[in-house]
Coordinates of N, CA and C in Angstrom, one line a residue:
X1 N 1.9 -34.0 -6.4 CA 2.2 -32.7 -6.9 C 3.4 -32.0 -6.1
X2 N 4.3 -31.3 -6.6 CA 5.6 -30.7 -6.1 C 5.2 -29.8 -4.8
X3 N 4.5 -28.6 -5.0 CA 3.7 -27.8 -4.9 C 2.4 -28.0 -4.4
X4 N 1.9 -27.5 -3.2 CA 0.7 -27.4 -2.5 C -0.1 -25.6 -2.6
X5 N 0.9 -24.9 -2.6 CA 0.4 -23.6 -2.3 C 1.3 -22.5 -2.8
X6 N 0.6 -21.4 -3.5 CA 1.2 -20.3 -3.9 C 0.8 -19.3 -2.8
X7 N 1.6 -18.3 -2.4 CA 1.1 -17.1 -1.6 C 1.9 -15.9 -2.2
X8 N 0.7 -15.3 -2.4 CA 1.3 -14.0 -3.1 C 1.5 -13.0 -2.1
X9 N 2.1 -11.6 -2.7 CA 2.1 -10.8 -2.1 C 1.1 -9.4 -2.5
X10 N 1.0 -8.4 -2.2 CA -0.3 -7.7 -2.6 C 0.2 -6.7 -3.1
X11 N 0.3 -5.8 -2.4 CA 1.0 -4.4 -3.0 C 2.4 -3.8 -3.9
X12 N 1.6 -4.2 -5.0 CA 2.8 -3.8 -6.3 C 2.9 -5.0 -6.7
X13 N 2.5 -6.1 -6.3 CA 2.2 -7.2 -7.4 C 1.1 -7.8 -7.6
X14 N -0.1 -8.2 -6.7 CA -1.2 -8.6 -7.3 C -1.9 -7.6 -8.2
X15 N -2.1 -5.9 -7.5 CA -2.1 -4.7 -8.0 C -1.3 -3.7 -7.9
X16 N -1.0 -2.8 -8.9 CA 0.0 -2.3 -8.6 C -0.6 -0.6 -7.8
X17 N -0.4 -1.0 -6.5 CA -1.0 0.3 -5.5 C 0.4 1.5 -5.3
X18 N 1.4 0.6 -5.7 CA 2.8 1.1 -5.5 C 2.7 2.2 -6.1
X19 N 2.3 2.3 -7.2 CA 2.5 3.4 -8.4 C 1.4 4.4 -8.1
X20 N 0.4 4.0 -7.5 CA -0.8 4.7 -6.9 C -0.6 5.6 -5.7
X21 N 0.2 4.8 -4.9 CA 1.3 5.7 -3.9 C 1.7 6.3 -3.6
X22 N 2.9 6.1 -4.8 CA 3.7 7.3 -5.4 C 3.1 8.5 -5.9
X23 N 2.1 8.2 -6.7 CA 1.1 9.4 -7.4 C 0.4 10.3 -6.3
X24 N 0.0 9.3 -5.3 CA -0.7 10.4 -4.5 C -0.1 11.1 -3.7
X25 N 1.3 10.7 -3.0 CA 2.4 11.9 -3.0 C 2.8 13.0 -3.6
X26 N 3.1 12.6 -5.1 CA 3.8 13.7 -5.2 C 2.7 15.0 -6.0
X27 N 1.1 13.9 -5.9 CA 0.5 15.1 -6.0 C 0.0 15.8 -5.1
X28 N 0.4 15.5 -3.7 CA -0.1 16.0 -2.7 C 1.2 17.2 -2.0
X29 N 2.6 16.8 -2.6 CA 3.9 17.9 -2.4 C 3.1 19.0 -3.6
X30 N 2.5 18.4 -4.7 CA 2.7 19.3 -5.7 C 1.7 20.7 -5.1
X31 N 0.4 20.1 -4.5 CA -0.4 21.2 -4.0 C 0.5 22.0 -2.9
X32 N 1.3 22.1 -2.6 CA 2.3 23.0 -2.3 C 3.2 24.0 -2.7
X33 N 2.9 23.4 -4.4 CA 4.1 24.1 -4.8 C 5.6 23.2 -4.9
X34 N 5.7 21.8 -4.3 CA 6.8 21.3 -4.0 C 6.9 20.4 -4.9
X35 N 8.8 19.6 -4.9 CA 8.3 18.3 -5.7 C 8.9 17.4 -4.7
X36 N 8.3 15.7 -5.1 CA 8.7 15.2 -3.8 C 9.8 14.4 -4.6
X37 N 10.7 14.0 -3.7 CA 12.5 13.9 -3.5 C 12.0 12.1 -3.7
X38 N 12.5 11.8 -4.9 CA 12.2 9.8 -4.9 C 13.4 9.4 -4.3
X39 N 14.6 10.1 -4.4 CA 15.9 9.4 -3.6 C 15.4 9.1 -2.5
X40 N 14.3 9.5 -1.3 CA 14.3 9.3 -0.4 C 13.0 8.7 0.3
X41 N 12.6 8.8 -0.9 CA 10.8 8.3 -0.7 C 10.4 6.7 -0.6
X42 N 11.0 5.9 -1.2 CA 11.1 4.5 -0.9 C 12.2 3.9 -0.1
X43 N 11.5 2.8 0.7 CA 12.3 2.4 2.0 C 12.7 0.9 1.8
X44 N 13.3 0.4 2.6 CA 14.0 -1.0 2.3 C 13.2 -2.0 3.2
X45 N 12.1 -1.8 4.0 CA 11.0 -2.8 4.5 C 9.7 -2.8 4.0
X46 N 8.5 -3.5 4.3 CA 7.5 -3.3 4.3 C 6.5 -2.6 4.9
X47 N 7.3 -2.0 6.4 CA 6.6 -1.1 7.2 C 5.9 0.0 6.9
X48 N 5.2 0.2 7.4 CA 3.7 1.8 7.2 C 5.0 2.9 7.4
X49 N 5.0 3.3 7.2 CA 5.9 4.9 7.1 C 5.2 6.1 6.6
X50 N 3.9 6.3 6.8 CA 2.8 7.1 6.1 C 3.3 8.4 7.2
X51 N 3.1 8.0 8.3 CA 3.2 9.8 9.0 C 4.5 9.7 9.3
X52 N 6.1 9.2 8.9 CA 6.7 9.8 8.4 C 7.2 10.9 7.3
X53 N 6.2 10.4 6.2 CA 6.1 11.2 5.2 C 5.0 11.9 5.5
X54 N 4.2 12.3 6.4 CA 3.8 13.8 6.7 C 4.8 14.2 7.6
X55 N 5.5 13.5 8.3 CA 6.3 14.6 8.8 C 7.2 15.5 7.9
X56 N 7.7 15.3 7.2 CA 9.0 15.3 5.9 C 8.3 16.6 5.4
X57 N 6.5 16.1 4.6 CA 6.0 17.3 4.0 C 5.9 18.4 5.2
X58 N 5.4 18.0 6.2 CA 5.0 19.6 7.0 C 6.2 19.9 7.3
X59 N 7.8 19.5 7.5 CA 8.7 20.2 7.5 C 9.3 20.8 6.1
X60 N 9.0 20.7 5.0 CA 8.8 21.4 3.7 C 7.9 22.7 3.7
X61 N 7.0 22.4 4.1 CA 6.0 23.5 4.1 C 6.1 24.3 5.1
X62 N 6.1 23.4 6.3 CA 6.2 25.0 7.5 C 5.3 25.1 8.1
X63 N 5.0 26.1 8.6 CA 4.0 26.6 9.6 C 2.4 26.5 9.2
X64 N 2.4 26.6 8.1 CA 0.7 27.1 7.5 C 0.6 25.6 7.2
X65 N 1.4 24.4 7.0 CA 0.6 23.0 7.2 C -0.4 22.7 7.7
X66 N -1.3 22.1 7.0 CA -2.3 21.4 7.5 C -2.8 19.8 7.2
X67 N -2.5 19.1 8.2 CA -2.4 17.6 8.1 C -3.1 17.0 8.0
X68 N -4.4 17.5 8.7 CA -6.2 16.3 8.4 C -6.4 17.6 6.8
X69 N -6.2 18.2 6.8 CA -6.7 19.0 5.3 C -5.5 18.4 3.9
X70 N -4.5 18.0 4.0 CA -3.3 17.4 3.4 C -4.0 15.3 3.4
X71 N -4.1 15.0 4.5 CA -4.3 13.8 4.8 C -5.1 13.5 3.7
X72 N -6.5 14.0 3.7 CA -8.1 14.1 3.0 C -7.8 14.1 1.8
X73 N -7.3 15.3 1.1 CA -7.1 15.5 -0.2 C -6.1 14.3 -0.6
X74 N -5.2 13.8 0.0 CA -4.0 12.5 -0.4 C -4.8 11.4 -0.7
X75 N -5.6 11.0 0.0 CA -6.3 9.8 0.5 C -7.5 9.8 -0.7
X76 N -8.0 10.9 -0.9 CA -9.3 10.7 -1.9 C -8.4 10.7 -3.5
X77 N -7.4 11.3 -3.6 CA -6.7 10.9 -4.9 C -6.5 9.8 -5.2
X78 N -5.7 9.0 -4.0 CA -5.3 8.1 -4.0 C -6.6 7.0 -4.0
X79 N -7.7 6.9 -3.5 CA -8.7 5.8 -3.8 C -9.5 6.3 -5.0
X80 N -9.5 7.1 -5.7 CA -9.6 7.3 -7.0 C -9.0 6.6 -8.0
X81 N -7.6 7.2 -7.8 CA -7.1 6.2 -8.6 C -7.1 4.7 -8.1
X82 N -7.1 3.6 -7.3 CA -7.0 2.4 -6.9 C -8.5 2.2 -7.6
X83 N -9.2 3.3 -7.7 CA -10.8 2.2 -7.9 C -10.7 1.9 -9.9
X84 N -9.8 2.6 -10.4 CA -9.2 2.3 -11.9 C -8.2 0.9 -11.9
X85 N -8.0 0.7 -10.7 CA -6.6 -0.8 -11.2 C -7.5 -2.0 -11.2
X86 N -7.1 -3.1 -12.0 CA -7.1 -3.9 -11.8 C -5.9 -5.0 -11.2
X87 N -5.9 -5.9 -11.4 CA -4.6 -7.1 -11.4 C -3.7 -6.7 -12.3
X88 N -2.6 -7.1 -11.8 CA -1.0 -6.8 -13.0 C -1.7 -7.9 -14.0
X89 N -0.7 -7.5 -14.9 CA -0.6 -8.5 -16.5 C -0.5 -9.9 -16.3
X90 N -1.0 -10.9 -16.5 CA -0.7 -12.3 -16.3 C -1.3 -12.9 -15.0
X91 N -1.8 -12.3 -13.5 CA -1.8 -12.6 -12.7 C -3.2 -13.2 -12.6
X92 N -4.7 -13.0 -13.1 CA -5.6 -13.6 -12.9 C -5.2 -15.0 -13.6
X93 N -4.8 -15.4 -14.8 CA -4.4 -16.2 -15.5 C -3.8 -17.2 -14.7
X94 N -2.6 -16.6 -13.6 CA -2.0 -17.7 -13.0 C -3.0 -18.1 -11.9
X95 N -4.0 -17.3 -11.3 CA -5.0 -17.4 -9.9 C -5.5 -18.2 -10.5
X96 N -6.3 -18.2 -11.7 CA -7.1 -19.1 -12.4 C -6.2 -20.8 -12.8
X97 N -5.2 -20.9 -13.0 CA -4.3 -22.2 -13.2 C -4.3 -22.5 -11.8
X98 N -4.0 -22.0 -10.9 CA -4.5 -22.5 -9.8 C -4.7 -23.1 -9.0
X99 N -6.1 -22.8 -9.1 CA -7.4 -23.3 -8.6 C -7.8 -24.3 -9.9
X100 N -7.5 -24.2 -11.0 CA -7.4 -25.6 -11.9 C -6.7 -26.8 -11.5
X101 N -5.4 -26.5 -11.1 CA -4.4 -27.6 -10.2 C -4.5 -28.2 -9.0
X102 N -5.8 -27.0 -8.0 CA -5.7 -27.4 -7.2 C -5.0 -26.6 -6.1
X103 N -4.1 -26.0 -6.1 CA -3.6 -25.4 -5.8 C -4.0 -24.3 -4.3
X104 N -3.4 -24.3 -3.6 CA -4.3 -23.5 -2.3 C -3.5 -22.2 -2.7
X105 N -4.2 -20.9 -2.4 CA -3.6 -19.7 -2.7 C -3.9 -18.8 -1.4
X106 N -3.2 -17.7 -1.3 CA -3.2 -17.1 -0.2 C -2.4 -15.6 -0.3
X107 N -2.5 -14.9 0.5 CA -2.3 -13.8 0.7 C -1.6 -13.7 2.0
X108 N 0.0 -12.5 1.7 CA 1.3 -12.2 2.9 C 1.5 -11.1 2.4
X109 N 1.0 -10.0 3.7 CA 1.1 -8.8 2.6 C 1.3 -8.2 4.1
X110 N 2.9 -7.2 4.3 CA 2.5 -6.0 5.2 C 1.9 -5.1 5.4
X111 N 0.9 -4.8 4.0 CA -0.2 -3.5 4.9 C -1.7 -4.7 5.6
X112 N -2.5 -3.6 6.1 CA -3.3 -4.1 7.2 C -4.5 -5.1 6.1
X113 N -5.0 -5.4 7.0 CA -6.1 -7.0 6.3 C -7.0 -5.9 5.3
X114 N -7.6 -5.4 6.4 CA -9.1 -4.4 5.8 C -8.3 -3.7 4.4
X115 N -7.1 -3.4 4.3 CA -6.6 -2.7 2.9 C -6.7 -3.7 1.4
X116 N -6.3 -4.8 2.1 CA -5.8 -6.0 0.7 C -7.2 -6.5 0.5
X117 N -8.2 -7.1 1.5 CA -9.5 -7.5 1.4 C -10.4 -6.5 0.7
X118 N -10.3 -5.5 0.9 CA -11.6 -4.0 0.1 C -10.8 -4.4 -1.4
X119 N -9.5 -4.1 -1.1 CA -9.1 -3.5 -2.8 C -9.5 -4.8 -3.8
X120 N -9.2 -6.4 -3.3 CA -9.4 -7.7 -4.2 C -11.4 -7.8 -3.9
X121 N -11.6 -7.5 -2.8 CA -12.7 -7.2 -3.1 C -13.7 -6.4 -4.1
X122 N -13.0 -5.5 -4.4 CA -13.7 -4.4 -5.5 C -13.5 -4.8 -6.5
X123 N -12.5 -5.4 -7.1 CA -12.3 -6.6 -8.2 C -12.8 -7.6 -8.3
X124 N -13.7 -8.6 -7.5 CA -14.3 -9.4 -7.1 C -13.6 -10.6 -7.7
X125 N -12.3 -10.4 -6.9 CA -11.1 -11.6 -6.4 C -10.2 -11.9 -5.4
X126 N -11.6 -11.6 -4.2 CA -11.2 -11.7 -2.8 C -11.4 -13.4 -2.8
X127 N -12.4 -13.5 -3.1 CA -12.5 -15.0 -3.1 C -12.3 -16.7 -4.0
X128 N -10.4 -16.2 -4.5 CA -9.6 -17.1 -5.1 C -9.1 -17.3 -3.9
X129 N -8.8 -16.7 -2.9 CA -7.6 -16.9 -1.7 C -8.2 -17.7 -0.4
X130 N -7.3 -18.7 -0.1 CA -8.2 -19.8 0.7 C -7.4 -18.8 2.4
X131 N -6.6 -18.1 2.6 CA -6.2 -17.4 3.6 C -5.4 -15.8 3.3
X132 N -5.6 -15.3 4.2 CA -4.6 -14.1 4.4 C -3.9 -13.9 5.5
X133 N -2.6 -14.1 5.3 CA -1.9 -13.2 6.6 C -1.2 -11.6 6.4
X134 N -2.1 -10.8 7.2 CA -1.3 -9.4 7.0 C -0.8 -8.5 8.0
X135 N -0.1 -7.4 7.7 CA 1.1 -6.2 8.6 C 0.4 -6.2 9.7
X136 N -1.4 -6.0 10.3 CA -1.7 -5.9 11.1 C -1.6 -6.7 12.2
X137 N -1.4 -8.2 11.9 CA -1.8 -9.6 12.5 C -0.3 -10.1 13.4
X138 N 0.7 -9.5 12.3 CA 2.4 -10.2 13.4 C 2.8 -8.9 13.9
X139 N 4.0 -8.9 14.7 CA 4.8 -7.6 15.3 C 5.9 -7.1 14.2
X140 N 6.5 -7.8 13.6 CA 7.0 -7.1 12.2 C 6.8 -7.0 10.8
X141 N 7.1 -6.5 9.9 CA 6.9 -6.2 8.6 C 8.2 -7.0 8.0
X142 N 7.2 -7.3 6.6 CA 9.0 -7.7 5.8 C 9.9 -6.8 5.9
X143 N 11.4 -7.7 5.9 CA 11.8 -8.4 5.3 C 11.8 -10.0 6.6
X144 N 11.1 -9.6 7.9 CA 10.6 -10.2 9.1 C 9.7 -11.5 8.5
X145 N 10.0 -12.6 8.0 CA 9.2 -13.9 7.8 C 7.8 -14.5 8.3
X146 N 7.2 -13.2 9.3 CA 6.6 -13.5 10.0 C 5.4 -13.5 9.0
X147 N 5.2 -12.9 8.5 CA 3.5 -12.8 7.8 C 3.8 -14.2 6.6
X148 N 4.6 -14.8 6.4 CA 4.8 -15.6 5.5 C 4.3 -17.1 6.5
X149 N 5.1 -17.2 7.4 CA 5.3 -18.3 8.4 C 3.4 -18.0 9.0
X150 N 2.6 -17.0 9.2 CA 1.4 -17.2 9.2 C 0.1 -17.6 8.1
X151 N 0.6 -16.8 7.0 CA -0.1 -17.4 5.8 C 0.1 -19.1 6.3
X152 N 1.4 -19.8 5.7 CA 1.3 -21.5 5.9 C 0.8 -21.6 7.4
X153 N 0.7 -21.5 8.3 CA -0.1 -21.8 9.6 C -1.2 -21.6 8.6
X154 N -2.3 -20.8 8.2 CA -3.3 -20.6 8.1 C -3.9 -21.7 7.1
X155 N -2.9 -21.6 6.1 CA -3.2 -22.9 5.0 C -2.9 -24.3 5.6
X156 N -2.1 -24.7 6.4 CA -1.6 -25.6 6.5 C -0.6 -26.4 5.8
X157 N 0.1 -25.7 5.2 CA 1.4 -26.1 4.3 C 2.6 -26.3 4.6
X158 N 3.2 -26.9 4.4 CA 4.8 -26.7 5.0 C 5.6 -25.8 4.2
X159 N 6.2 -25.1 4.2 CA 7.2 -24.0 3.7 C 7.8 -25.2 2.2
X160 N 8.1 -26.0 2.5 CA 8.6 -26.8 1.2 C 7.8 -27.1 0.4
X161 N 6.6 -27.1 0.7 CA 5.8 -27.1 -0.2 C 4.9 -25.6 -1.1
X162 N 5.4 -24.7 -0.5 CA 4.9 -23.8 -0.6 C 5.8 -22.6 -1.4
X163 N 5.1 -21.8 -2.7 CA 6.0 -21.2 -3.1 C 5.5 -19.3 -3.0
X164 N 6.5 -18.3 -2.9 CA 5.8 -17.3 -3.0 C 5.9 -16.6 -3.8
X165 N 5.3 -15.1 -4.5 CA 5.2 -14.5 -5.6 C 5.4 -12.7 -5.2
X166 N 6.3 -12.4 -5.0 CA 7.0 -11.2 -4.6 C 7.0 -10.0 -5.8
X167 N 7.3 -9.0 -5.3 CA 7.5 -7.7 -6.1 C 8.9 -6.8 -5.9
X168 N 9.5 -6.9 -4.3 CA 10.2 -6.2 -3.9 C 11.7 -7.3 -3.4
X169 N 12.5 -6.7 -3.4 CA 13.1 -7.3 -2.1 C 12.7 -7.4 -0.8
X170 N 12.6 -6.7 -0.1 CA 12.2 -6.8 1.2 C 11.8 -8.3 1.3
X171 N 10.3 -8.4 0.1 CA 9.5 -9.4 0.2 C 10.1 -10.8 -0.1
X172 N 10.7 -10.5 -1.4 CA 11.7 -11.8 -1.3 C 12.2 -12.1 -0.5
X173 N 13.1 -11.5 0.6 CA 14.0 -11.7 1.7 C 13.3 -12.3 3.0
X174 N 11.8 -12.0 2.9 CA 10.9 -12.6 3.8 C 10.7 -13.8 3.9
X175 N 9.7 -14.1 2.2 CA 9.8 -15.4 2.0 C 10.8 -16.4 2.0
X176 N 12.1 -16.1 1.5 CA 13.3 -17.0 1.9 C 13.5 -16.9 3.3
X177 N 13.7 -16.3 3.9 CA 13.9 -16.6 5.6 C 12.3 -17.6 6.1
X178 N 11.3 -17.8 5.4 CA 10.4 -18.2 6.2 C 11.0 -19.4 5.4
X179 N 11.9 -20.1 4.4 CA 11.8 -21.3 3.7 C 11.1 -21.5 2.3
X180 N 10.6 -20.8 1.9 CA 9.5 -20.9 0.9 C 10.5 -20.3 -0.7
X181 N 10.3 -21.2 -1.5 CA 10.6 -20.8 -3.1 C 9.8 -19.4 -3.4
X182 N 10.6 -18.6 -4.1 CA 10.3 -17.3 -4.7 C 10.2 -17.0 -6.2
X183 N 9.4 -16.6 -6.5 CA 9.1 -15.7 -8.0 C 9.4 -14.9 -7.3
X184 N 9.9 -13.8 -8.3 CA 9.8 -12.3 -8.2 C 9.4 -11.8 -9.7
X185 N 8.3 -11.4 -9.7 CA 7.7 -10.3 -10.4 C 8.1 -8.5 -10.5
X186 N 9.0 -7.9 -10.5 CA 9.4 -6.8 -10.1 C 8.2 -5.7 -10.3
X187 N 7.4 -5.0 -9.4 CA 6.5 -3.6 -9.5 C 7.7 -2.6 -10.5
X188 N 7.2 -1.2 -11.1 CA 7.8 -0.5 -11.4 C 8.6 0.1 -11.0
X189 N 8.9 0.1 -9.8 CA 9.8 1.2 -9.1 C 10.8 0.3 -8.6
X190 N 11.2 -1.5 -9.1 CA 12.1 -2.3 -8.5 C 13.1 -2.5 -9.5
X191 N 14.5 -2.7 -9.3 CA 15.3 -3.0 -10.6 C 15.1 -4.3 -10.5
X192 N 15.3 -4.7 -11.5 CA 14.7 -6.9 -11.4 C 16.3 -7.1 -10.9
X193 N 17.7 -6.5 -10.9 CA 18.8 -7.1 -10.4 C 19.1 -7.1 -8.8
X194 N 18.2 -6.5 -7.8 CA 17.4 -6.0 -6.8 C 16.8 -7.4 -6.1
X195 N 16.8 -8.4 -6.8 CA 16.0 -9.1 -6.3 C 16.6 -10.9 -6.4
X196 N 18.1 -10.7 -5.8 CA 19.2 -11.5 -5.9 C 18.7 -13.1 -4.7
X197 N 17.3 -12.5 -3.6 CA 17.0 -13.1 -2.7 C 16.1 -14.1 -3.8
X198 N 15.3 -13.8 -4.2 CA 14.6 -14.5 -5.3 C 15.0 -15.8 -6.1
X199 N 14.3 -17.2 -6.6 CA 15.1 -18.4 -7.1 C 14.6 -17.9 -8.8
X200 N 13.7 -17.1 -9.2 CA 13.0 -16.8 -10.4 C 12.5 -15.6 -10.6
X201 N 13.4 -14.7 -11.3 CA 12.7 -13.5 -11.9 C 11.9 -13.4 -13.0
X202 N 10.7 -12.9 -13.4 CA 10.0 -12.3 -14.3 C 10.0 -11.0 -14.9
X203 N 9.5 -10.6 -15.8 CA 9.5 -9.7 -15.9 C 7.8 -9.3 -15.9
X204 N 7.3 -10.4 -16.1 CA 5.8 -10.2 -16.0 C 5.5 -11.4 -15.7
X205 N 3.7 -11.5 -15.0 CA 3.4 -13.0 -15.1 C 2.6 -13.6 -16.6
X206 N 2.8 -12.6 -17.2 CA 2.3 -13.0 -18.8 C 3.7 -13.6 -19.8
X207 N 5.2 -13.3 -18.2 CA 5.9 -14.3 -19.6 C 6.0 -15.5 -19.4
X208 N 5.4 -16.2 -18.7 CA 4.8 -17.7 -18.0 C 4.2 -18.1 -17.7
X209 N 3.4 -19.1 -18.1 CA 2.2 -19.9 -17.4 C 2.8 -20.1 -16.2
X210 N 1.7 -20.5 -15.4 CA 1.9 -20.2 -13.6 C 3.0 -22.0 -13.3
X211 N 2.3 -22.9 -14.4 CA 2.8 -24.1 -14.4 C 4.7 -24.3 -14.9
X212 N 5.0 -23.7 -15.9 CA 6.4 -23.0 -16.7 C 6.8 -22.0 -15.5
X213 N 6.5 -21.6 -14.9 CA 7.6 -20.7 -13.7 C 7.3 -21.8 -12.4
X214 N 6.8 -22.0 -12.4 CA 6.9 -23.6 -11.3 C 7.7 -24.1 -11.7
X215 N 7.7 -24.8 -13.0 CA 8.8 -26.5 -13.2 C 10.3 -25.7 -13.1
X216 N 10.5 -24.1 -13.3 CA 11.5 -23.3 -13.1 C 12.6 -23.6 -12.2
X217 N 11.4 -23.5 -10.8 CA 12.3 -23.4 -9.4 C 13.6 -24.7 -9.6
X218 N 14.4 -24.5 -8.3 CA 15.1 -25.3 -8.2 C 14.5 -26.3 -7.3
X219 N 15.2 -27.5 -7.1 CA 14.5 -28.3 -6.0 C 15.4 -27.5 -4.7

């Protein structure tokens, strides 16, 4: 077989939390009275930037901020809405091809373990994934190779054998610096021309069987 191992990535492509993200922002500027500024709200790595963006809002608001009362109310929107998602369109379909082929799968995701594990857990498709490497486990975040280069430690795969399944740039740009073939799946908030690091754009994983975006790649 060409292929030993797929490793996805989590946020904004296995589910889309991206868009969940975004929501619980700008409903959390909105309880201010404000609106939050998208030119400036997405960033070009994979890194946590959360109390960045409290800083931003409490310099919006000013003095009468309140950051554990702002936090609370952000955080319970937001796991509200996450406990409505499932998997993107096509993607149980390809987890399920698989594990038919054989196939070892895994998880490279810069936010922290306990995040990606609860949320595939509450879907009860924590356990298609034979590893995870995540943001908490290396010293950098994509577009840094490192969580990629731990995932194959974990599985034991060589990068040539191994393909990954991206959402963003950043992520693309990870997986290629670690060696590894790319899908890119674009989340909503990515332009698919965005993602030049990538050997195979989608537009969904429902426009290909997991096996037809495989025989895709290049060698």
């Amino acid at each position: 077989m060409r292929f030993a191992a797929v490793v996805f990535d989590f946020d904004g492509l296995l589910m889309d939390t991206e868009s969940v993200m975004l929501a619980s922002w700008q409903y959390e500027w909105q309880q201010h009275g404000l609106e939050l500024d998208l030119d400036t709200f997405w960033v070009d790595h994979g890194g946590d930037v959360t109390e960045d963006r409290y800083r931003r809002l409490a310099a919006a608001v000013g003095p009468a901020y309140d950051r554990a009362a702002s936090h609370a109310r952000r955080v319970a929107y937001r796991d509200e809405l996450n406990r409505q998602l499932g998997l993107r369109p096509g993607i149980e379909d390809w987890l399920q091809d698989a594990h038919s082929a054989g196939l070892s799968l895994a998880v490279a995701s810069s936010s922290p373990r306990i995040w990606v594990r609860t949320l595939l857990n509450g879907i009860g498709m924590e356990d298609y994934f034979a590893a995870f490497a995540c943001g908490d486990e290396v010293e950098r975040p994509k577009p840094s190779p490192e969580v990629y280069l731990l995932a194959l430690d974990r599985l034991g795969v060589g990068a040539g054998r191994a393909v990954a399944v991206e959402d963003s740039p950043h992520g693309a740009a990870a997986a290629r610096a670690a060696g590894l073939r790319c899908i890119a799946i674009p989340n909503p908030h990515v332009a698919a021309e965005s993602l030049d690091a990538a050997d195979l754009v989608l537009a969904s994983a429902a426009e290909l069987s997991l096996a037809q975006a495989l025989a895709e790649l290049p060698d």
